[in-house]
mmCIF file of C-alpha atoms in Angstrom:
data_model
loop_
_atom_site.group_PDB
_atom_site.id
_atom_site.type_symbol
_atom_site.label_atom_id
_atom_site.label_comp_id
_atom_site.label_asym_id
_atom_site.label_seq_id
_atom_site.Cartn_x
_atom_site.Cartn_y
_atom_site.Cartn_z
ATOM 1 C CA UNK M 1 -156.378 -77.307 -189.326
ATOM 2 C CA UNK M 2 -158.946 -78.183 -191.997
ATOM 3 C CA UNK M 3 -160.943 -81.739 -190.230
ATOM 4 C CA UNK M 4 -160.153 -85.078 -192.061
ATOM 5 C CA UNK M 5 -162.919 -85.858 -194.459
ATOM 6 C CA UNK M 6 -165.850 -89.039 -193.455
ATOM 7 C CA UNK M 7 -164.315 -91.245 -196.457
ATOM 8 C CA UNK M 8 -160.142 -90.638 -194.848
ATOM 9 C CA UNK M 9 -161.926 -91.181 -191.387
ATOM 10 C CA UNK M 10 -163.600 -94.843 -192.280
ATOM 11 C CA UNK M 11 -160.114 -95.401 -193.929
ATOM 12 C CA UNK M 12 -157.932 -94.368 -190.650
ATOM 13 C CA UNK M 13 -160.876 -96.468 -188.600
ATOM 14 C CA UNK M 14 -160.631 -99.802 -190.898
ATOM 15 C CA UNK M 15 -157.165 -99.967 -190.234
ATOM 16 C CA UNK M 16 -156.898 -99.725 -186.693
ATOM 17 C CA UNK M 17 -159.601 -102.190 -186.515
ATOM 18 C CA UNK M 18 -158.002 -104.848 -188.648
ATOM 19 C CA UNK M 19 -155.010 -104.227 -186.094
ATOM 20 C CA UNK M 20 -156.836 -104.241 -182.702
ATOM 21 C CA UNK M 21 -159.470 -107.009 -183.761
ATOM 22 C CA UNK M 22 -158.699 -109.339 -186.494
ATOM 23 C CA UNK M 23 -157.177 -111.146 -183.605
ATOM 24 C CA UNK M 24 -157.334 -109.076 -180.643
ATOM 25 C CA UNK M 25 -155.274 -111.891 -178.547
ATOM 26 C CA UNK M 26 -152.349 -111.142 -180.181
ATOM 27 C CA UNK M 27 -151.930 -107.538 -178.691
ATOM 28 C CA UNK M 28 -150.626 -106.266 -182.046
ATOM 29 C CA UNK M 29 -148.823 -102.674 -181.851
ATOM 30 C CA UNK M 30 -148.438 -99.893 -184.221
ATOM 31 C CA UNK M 31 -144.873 -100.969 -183.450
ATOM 32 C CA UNK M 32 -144.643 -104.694 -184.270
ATOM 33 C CA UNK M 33 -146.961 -104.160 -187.329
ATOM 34 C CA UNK M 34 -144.005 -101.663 -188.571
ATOM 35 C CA UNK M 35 -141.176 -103.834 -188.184
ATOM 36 C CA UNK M 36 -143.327 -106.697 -190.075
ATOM 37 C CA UNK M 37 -143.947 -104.477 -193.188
ATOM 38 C CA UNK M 38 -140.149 -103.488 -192.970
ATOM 39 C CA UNK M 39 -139.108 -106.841 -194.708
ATOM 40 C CA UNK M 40 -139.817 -105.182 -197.970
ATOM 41 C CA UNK M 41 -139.377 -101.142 -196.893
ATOM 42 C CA UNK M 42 -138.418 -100.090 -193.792
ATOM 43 C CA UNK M 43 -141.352 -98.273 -192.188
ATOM 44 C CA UNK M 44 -141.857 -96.261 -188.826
ATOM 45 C CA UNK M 45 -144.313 -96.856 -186.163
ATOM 46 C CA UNK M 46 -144.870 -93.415 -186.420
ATOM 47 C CA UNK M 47 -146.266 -93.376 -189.664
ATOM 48 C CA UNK M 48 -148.643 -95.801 -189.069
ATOM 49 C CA UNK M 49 -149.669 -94.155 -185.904
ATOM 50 C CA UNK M 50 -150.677 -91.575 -188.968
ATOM 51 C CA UNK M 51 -152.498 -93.890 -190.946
ATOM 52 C CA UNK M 52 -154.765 -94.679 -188.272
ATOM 53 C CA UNK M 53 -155.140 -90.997 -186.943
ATOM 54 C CA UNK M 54 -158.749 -90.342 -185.479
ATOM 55 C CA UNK M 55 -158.443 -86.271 -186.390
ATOM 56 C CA UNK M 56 -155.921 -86.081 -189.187
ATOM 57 C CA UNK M 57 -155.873 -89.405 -190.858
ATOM 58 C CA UNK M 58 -153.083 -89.584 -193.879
ATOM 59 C CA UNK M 59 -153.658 -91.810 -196.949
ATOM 60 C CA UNK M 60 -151.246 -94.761 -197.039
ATOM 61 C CA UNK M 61 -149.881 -95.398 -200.194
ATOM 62 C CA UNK M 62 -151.321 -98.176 -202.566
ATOM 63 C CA UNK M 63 -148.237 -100.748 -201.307
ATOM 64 C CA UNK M 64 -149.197 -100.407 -197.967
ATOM 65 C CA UNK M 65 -152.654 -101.732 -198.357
ATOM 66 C CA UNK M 66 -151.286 -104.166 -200.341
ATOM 67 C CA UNK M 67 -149.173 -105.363 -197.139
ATOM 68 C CA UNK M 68 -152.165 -105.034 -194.962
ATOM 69 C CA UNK M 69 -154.137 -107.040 -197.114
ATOM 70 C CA UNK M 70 -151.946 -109.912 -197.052
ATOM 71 C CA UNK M 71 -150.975 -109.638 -193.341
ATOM 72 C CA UNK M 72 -154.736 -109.635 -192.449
ATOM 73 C CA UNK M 73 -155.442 -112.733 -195.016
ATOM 74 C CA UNK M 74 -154.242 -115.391 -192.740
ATOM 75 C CA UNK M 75 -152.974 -116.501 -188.921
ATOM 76 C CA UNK M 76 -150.157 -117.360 -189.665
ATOM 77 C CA UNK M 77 -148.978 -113.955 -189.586
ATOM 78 C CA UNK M 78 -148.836 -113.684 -186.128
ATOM 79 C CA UNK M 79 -147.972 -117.466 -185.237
ATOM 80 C CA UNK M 80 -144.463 -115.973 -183.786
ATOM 81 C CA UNK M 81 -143.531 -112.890 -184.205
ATOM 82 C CA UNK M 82 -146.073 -110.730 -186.671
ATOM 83 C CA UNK M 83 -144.335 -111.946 -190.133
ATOM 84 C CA UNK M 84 -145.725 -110.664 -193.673
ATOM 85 C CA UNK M 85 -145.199 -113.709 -195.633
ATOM 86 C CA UNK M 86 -144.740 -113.408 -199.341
ATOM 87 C CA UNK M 87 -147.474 -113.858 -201.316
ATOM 88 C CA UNK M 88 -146.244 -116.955 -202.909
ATOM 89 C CA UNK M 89 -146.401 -118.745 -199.664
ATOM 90 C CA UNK M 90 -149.932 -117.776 -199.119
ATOM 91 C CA UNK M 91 -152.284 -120.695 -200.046
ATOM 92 C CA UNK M 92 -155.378 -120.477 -202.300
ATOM 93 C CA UNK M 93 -157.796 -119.537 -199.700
ATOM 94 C CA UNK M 94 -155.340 -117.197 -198.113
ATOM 95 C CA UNK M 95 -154.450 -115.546 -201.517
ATOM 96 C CA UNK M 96 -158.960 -115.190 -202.281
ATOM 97 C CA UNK M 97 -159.146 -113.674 -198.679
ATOM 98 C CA UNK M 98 -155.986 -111.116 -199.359
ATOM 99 C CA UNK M 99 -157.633 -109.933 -202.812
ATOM 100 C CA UNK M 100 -161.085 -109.382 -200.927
ATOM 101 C CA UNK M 101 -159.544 -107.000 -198.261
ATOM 102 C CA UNK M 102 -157.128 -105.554 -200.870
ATOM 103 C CA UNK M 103 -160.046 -104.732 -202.823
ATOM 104 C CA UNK M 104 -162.078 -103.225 -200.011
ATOM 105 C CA UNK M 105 -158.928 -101.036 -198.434
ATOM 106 C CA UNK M 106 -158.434 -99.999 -202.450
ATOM 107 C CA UNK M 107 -161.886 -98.567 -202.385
ATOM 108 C CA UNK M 108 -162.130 -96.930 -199.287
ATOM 109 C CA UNK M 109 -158.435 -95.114 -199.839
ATOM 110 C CA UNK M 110 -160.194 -94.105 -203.302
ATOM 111 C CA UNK M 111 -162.400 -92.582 -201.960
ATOM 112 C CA UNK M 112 -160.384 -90.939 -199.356
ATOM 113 C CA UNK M 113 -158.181 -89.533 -201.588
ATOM 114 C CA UNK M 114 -161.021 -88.663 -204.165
ATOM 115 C CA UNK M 115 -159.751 -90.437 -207.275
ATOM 116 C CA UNK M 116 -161.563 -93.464 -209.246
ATOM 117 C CA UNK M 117 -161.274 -96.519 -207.709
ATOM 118 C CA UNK M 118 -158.575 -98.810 -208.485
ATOM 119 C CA UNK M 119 -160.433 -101.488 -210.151
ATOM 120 C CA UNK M 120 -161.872 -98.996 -212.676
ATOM 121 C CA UNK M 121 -158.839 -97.357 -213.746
ATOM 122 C CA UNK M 122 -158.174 -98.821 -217.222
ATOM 123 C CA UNK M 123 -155.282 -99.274 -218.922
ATOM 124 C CA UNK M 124 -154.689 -99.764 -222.732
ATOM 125 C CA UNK M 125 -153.877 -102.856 -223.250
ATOM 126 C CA UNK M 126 -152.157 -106.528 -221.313
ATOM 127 C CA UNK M 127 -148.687 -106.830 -222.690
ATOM 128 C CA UNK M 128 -148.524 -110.279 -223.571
ATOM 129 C CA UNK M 129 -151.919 -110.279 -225.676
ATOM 130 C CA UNK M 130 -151.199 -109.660 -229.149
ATOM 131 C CA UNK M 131 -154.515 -108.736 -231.051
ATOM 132 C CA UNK M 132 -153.240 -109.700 -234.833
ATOM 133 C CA UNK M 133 -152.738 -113.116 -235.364
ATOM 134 C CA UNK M 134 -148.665 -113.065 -235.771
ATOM 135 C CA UNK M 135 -146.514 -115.585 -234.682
ATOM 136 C CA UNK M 136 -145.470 -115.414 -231.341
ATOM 137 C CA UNK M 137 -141.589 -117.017 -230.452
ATOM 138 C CA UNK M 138 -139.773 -116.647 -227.521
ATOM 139 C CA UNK M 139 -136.088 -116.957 -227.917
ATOM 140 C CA UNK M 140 -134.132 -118.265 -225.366
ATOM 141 C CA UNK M 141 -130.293 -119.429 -225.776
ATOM 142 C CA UNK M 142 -128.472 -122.555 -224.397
ATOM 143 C CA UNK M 143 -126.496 -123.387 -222.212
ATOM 144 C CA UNK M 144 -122.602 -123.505 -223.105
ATOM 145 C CA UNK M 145 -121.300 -127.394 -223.184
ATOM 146 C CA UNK M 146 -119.422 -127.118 -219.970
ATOM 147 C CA UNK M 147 -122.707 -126.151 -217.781
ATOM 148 C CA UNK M 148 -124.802 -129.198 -219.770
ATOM 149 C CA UNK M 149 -125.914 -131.800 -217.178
ATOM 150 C CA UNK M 150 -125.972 -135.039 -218.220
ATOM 151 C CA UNK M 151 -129.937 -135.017 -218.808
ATOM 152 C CA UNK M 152 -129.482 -132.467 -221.691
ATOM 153 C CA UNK M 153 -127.644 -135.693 -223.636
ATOM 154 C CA UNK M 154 -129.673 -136.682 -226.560
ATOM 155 C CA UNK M 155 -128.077 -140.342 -225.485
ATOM 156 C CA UNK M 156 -129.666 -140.544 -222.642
ATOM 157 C CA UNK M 157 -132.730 -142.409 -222.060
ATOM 158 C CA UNK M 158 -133.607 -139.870 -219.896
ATOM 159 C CA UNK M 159 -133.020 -136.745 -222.308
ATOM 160 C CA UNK M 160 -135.001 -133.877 -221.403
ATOM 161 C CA UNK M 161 -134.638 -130.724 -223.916
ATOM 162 C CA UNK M 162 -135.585 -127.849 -221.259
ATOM 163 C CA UNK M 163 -132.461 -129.155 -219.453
ATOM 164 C CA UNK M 164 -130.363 -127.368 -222.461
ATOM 165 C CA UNK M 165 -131.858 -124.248 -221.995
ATOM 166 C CA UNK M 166 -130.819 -121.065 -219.942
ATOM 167 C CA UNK M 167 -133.046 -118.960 -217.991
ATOM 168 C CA UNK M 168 -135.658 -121.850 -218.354
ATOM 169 C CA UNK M 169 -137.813 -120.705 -214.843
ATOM 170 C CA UNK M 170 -138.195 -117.237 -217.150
ATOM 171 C CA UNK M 171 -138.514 -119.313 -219.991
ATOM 172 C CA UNK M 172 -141.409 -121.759 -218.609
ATOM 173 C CA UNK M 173 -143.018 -118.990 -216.548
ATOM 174 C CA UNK M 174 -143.287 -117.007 -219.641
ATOM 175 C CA UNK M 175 -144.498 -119.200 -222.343
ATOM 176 C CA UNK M 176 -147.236 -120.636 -220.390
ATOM 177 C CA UNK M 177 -148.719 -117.020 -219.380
ATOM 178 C CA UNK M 178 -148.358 -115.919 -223.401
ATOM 179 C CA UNK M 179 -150.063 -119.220 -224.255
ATOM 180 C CA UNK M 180 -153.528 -118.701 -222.186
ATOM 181 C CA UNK M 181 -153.525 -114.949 -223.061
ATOM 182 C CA UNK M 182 -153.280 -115.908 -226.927
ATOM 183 C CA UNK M 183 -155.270 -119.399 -227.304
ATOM 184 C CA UNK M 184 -155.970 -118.930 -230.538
ATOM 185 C CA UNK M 185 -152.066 -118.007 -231.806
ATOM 186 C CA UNK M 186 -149.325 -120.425 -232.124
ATOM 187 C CA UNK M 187 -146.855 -119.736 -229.281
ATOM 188 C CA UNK M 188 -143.163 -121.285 -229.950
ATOM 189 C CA UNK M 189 -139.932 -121.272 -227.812
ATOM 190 C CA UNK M 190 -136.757 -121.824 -229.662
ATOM 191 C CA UNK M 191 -132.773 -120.961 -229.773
ATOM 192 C CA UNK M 192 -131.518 -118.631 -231.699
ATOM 193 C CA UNK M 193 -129.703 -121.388 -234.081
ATOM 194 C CA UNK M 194 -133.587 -122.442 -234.607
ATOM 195 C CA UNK M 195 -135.011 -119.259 -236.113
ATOM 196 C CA UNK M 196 -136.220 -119.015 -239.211
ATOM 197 C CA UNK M 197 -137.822 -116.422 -241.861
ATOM 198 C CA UNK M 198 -141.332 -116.245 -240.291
ATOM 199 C CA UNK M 199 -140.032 -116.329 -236.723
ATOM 200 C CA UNK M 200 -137.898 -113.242 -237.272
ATOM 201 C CA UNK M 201 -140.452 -111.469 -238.823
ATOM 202 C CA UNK M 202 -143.840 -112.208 -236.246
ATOM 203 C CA UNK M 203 -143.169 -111.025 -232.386
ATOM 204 C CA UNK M 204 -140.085 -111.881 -230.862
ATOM 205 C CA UNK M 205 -139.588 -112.357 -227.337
ATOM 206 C CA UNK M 206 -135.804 -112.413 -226.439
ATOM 207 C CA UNK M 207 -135.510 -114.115 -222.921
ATOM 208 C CA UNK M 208 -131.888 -113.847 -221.311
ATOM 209 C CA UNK M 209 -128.887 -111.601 -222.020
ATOM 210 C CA UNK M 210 -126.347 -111.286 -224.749
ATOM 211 C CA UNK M 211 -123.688 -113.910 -223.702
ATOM 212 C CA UNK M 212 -125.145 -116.700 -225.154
ATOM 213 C CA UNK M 213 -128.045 -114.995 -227.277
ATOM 214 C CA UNK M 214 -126.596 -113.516 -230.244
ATOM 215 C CA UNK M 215 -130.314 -113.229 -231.634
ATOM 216 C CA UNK M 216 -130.928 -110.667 -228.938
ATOM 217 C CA UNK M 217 -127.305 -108.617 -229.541
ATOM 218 C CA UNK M 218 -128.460 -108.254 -233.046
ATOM 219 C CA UNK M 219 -131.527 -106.887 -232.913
ATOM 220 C CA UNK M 220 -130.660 -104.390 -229.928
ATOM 221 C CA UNK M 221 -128.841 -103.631 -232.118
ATOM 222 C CA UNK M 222 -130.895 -102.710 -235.095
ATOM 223 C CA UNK M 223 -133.389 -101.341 -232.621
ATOM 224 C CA UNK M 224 -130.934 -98.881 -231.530
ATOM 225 C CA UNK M 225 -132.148 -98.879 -227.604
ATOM 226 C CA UNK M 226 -130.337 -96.535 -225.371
ATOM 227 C CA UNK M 227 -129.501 -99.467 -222.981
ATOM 228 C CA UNK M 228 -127.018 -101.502 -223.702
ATOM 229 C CA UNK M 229 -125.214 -104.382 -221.396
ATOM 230 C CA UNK M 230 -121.459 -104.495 -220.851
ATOM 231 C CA UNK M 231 -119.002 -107.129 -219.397
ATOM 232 C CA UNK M 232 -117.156 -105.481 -216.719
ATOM 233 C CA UNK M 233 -113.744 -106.425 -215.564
ATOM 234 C CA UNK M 234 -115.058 -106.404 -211.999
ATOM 235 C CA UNK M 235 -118.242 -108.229 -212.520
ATOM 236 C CA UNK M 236 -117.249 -111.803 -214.007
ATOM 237 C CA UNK M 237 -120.976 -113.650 -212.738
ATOM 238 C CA UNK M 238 -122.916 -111.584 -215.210
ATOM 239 C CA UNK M 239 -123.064 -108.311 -217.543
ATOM 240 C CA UNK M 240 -123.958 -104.574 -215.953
ATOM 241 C CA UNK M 241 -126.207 -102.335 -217.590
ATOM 242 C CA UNK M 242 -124.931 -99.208 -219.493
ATOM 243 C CA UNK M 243 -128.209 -96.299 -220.043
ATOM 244 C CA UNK M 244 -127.652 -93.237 -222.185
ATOM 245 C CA UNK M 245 -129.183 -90.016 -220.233
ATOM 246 C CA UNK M 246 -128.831 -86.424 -220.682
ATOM 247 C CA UNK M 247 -125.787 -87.310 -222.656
ATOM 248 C CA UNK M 248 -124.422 -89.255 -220.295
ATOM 249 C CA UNK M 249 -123.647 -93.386 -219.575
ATOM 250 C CA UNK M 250 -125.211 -94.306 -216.279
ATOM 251 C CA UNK M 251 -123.849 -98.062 -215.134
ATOM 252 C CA UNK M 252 -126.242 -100.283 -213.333
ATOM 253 C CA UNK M 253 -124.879 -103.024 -210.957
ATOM 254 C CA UNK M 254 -126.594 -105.376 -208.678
ATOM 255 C CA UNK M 255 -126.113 -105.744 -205.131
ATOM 256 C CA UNK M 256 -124.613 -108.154 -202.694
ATOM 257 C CA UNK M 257 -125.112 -109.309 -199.458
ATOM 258 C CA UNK M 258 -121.634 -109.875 -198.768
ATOM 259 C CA UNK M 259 -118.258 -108.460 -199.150
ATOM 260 C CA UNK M 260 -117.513 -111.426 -201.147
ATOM 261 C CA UNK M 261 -119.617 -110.855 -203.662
ATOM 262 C CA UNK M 262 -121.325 -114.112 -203.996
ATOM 263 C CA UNK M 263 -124.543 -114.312 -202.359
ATOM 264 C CA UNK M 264 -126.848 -111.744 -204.789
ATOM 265 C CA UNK M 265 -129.068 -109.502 -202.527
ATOM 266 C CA UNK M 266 -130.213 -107.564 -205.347
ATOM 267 C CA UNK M 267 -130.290 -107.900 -209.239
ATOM 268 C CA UNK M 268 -131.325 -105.480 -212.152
ATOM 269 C CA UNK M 269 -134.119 -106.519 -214.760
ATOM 270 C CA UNK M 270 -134.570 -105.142 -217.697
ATOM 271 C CA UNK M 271 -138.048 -105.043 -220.154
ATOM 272 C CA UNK M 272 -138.344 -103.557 -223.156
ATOM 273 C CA UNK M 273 -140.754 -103.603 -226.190
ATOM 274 C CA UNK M 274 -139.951 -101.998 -229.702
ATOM 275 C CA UNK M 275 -141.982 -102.717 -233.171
ATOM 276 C CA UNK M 276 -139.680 -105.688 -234.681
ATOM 277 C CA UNK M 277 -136.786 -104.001 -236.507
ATOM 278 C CA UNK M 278 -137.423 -107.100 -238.990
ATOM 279 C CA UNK M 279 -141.240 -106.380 -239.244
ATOM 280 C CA UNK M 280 -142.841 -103.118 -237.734
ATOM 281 C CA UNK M 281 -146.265 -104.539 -237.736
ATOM 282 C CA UNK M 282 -145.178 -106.796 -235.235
ATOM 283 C CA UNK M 283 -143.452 -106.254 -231.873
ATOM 284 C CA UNK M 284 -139.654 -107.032 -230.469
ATOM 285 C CA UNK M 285 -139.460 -107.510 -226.242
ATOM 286 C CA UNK M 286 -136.778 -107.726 -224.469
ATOM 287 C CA UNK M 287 -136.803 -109.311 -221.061
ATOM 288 C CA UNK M 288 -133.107 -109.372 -219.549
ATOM 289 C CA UNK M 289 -130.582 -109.198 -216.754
ATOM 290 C CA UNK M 290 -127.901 -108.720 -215.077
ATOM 291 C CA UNK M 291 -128.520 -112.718 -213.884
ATOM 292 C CA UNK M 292 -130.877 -114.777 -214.041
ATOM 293 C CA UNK M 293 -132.864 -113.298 -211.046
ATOM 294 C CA UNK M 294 -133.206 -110.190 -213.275
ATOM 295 C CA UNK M 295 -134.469 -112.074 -216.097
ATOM 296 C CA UNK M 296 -137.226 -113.615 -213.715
ATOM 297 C CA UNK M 297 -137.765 -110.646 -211.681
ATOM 298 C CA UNK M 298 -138.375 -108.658 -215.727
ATOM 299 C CA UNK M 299 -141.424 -111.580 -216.768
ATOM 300 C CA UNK M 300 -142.801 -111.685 -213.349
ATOM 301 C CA UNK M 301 -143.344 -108.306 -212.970
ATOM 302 C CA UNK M 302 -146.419 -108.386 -215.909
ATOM 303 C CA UNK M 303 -147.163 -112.151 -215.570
ATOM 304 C CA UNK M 304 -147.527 -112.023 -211.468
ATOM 305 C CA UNK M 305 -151.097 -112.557 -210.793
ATOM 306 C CA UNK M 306 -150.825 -110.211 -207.729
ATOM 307 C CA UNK M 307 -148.788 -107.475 -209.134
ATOM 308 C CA UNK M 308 -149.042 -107.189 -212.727
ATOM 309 C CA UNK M 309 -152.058 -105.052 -212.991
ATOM 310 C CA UNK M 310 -150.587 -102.633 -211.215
ATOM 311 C CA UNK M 311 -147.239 -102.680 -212.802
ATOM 312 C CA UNK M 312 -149.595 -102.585 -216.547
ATOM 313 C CA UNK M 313 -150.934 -99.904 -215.154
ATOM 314 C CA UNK M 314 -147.865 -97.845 -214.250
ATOM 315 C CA UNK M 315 -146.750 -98.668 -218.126
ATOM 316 C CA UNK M 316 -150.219 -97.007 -219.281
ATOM 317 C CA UNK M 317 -149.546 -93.984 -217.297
ATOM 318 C CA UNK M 318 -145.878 -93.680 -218.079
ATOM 319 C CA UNK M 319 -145.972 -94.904 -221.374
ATOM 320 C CA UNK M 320 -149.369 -93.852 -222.348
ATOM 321 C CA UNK M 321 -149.427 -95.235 -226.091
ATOM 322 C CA UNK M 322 -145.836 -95.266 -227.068
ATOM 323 C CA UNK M 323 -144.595 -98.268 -229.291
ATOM 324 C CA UNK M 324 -141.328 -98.183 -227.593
ATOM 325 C CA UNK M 325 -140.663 -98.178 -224.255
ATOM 326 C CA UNK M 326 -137.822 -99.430 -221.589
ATOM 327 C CA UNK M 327 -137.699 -100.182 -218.077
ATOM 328 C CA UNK M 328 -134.313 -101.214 -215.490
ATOM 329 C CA UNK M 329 -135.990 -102.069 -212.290
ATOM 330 C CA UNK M 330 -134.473 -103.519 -209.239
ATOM 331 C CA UNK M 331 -135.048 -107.305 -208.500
ATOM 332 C CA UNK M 332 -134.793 -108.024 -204.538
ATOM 333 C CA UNK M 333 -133.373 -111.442 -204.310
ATOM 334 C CA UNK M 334 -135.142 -112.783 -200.503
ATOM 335 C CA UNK M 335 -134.289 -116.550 -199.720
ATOM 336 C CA UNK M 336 -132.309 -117.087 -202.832
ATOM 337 C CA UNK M 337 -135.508 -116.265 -204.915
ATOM 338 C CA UNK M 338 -136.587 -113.280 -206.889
ATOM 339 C CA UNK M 339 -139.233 -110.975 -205.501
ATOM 340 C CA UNK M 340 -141.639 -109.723 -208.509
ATOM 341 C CA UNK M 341 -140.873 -106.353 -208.651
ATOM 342 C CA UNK M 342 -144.145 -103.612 -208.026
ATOM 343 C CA UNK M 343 -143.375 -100.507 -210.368
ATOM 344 C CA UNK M 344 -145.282 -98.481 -208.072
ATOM 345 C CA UNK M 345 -142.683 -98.458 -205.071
ATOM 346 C CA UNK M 346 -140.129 -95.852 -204.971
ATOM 347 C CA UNK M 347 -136.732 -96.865 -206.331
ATOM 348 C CA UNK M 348 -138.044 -100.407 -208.065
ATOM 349 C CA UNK M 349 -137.750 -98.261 -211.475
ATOM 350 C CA UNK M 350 -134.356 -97.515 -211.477
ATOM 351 C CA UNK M 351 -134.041 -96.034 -215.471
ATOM 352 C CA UNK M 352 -136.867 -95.655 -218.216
ATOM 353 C CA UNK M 353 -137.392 -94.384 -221.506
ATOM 354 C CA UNK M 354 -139.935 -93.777 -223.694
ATOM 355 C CA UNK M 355 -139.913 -92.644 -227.719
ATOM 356 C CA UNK M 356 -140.067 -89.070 -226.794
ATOM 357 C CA UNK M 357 -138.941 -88.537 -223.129
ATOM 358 C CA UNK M 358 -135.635 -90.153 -220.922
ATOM 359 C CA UNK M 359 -136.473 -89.516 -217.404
#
C-alpha cells in the first residue's frame, strides 16, 4: 500500500487534534462526534476513524469540514451531549471563528487532495448581480381574501402592506440581498396586478408558485421550461413538481414526518433562470415550491452567507456559461424552519437541466 502523502497526513492529524484537544475535558469519541454530524447525514464512527487515520488518511468531503468547522467554533457544542448547532444559531463571534477554521481545514484538504484551494476557485459570476443597468422587480402574489389578517386592511390604522403578501420571509430575504448586490439599480417588489411595460421587459424575479401568481404561469410558459408544477388530487397543501427526462414525467413530492401528512419534514425548491421571454437582454428567475419552505429553502440557497459560494460554485461547474439553467433541490424542514440547502451534498439536487444536457 502506497504511504499517505505529508499534506493528507497534517489533514488526518488536524482533525484528531481538534477532537482530542479543543477541549480535552470533554472526552470526545470518534463515536459521539458521528452521531453529532448525523443531524444533517447520518455518518459512521468508522469513517471518521478514516479521516483521522495516522497511515492511510482519507479526504473528507468538503461538507464535513464544513461540520467540523462549526462544531469546533464554539462550547456550546459540547454543553450536553456533543450537538452541531445550525449555523443560524451561532452568534457573530462564533460564526468569524467557524469561517477561520473552515478556511484553514479547506486549505489543508486542498492540498491533500492536490487541487486549488477553495478560496481561489472562481466562478463566473454572483447570481443576483446584474451588470447592465435593467430594472430589477421581484414579483410576488397575494394572499387570497380569506387568509388576509386584519393588518392587511387599508382601514386600519395599523395597515401594513407586507401583511398582503405571500411568501413574504422569501420575499424580504430576497429583496434586501438583490438591493446591496445592485446599489446603483432600482430594485422593486410588486404583484402581478402591479406590472407594467418596463417591469415585464427588465429582470423578473418570480417569487412563489402558480396558485396565486399568474405572472409566473405565463411566462413558464413562454419560456417553455421542462418543469412544470401540478395540483395533485392527493396533495391539497401545495402543488408537486412534474420534470420532463429522457422522455419521461418524473413527479416530485415532499416529505412528511407523519402519517398524517401535516407536519412537513421535507419540501422541494425549485430555481431557475432563463433570458426574459419578454426581453432576451434581460433575465427571467424563477424561485418556487412545493410550499413555502421550498420557496425559502430556493433564495437561501444563493443568498446564505455560509453556503452560497459554494452552491454558485456548483452552478459554475454544472452550468458553466449557459443562459438557462434549472435546479429541484430538497429543502430539509428542522424545527419548523427551512435548512438552506448545500448543492454539494449528495441527493440535495434532486433534478437539473441545462440548455444542452438533462441529467
Amino acid at each position: 500500500m502506497q504511504p499517505a502523502s505529508p499534506e493528507a497526513t497534517r489533514l488526518a492529524r488536524r482533525l484528531r487534534q481538534l477532537r482530542e484537544q479543543q477541549w480535552p475535558d470533554a472526552r470526545l469519541t470518534q463515536k459521539s462526534l458521528a452521531r453529532a454530524f448525523s443531524v444533517e447525514e447520518a455518518l459512521a464512527a468508522a469513517t471518521v476513524s478514516s479521516w483521522e487515520s495516522g497511515s492511510a488518511p482519507k479526504i473528507p468531503p468538503r461538507h464535513r469540514l464544513r461540520a467540523y468547522a462549526r462544531f469546533f467554533a464554539t462550547p456550546r457544542s459540547i454543553e450536553r451531549s456533543p450537538t452541531l448547532l445550525p449555523w443560524e444559531k451561532l452568534a457573530p463571534d462564533e460564526q468569524a471563528a467557524c469561517k477561520q477554521l473552515e478556511t484553514e481545514l479547506f486549505r489543508l484538504r486542498s492540498s491533500a487532495a492536490d487541487e486549488p484551494a477553495e478560496e481561489e476557485i472562481a466562478f463566473s459570476s454572483r447570481s443576483w448581480h446584474f451588470s447592465d443597468s435593467g430594472l430589477i422587480t421581484l414579483v410576488c402574489a397575494k394572499l387570497p381574501g380569506d387568509q388576509i389578517g386584519p393588518l392587511a386592511a387599508p382601514s386600519n390604522p395599523n395597515y401594513t402592506e407586507l401583511q398582503t403578501f405571500a411568501d413574504v420571509d422569501a420575499l424580504t430575504e430576497l429583496h434586501g440581498h438583490i438591493r446591496a448586490e445592485n446599489p446603483h439599480t432600482d430594485v422593486h417588489f410588486k404583484t402581478p396586478s402591479e406590472m407594467g411595460h418596463d417591469d415585464l421587459t427588465g429582470h423578473i424575479v418570480l417569487i412563489g408558485g402558480v396558485v396565486w401568481n399568474e405572472i409566473t404561469e405565463e411566462l413558464s410558459e413562454m419560456a417553455k421550461l421542462p418543469v412544470r408544477q401540478f395540483a395533485h388530487p392527493d396533495l391539497d397543501t401545495g402543488e408537486i413538481f412534474i420534470a420532463d427526462e429522457d422522455g419521461e414525467e418524473r413527479q416530485f413530492w415532499p416529505k412528511w414526518k407523519n402519517r398524517e401528512g401535516s407536519l412537513l419534514g421535507e419540501d422541494v425548491g425549485l430555481l431557475a433562470r432563463v433570458p426574459n421571454p419578454l426581453a432576451s437582454s434581460r433575465t427571467l428567475t424563477m424561485c418556487n415550491g412545493i410550499h413555502s419552505r421550498g420557496v425559502y429553502g430556493a433564495v437561501r440557497s444563493l443568498t446564505d452567507t455560509h453556503l452560497r459560494d459554494a452552491n454558485e460554485r456548483y452552478l459554475t461547474a454544472n452550468f458553466g456559461n449557459s443562459d438557462s439553467f434549472v435546479i429541484l433541490m430538497s429543502v430539509k424542514v428542522i424545527n419548523n424552519k427551512a435548512i438552506t440547502p448545500d448543492f454539494n451534498i449528495n441527493g440535495v439536487v434532486l433534478y437539473q437541466w441545462s440548455q444542452d444536457t438533462v441529467s
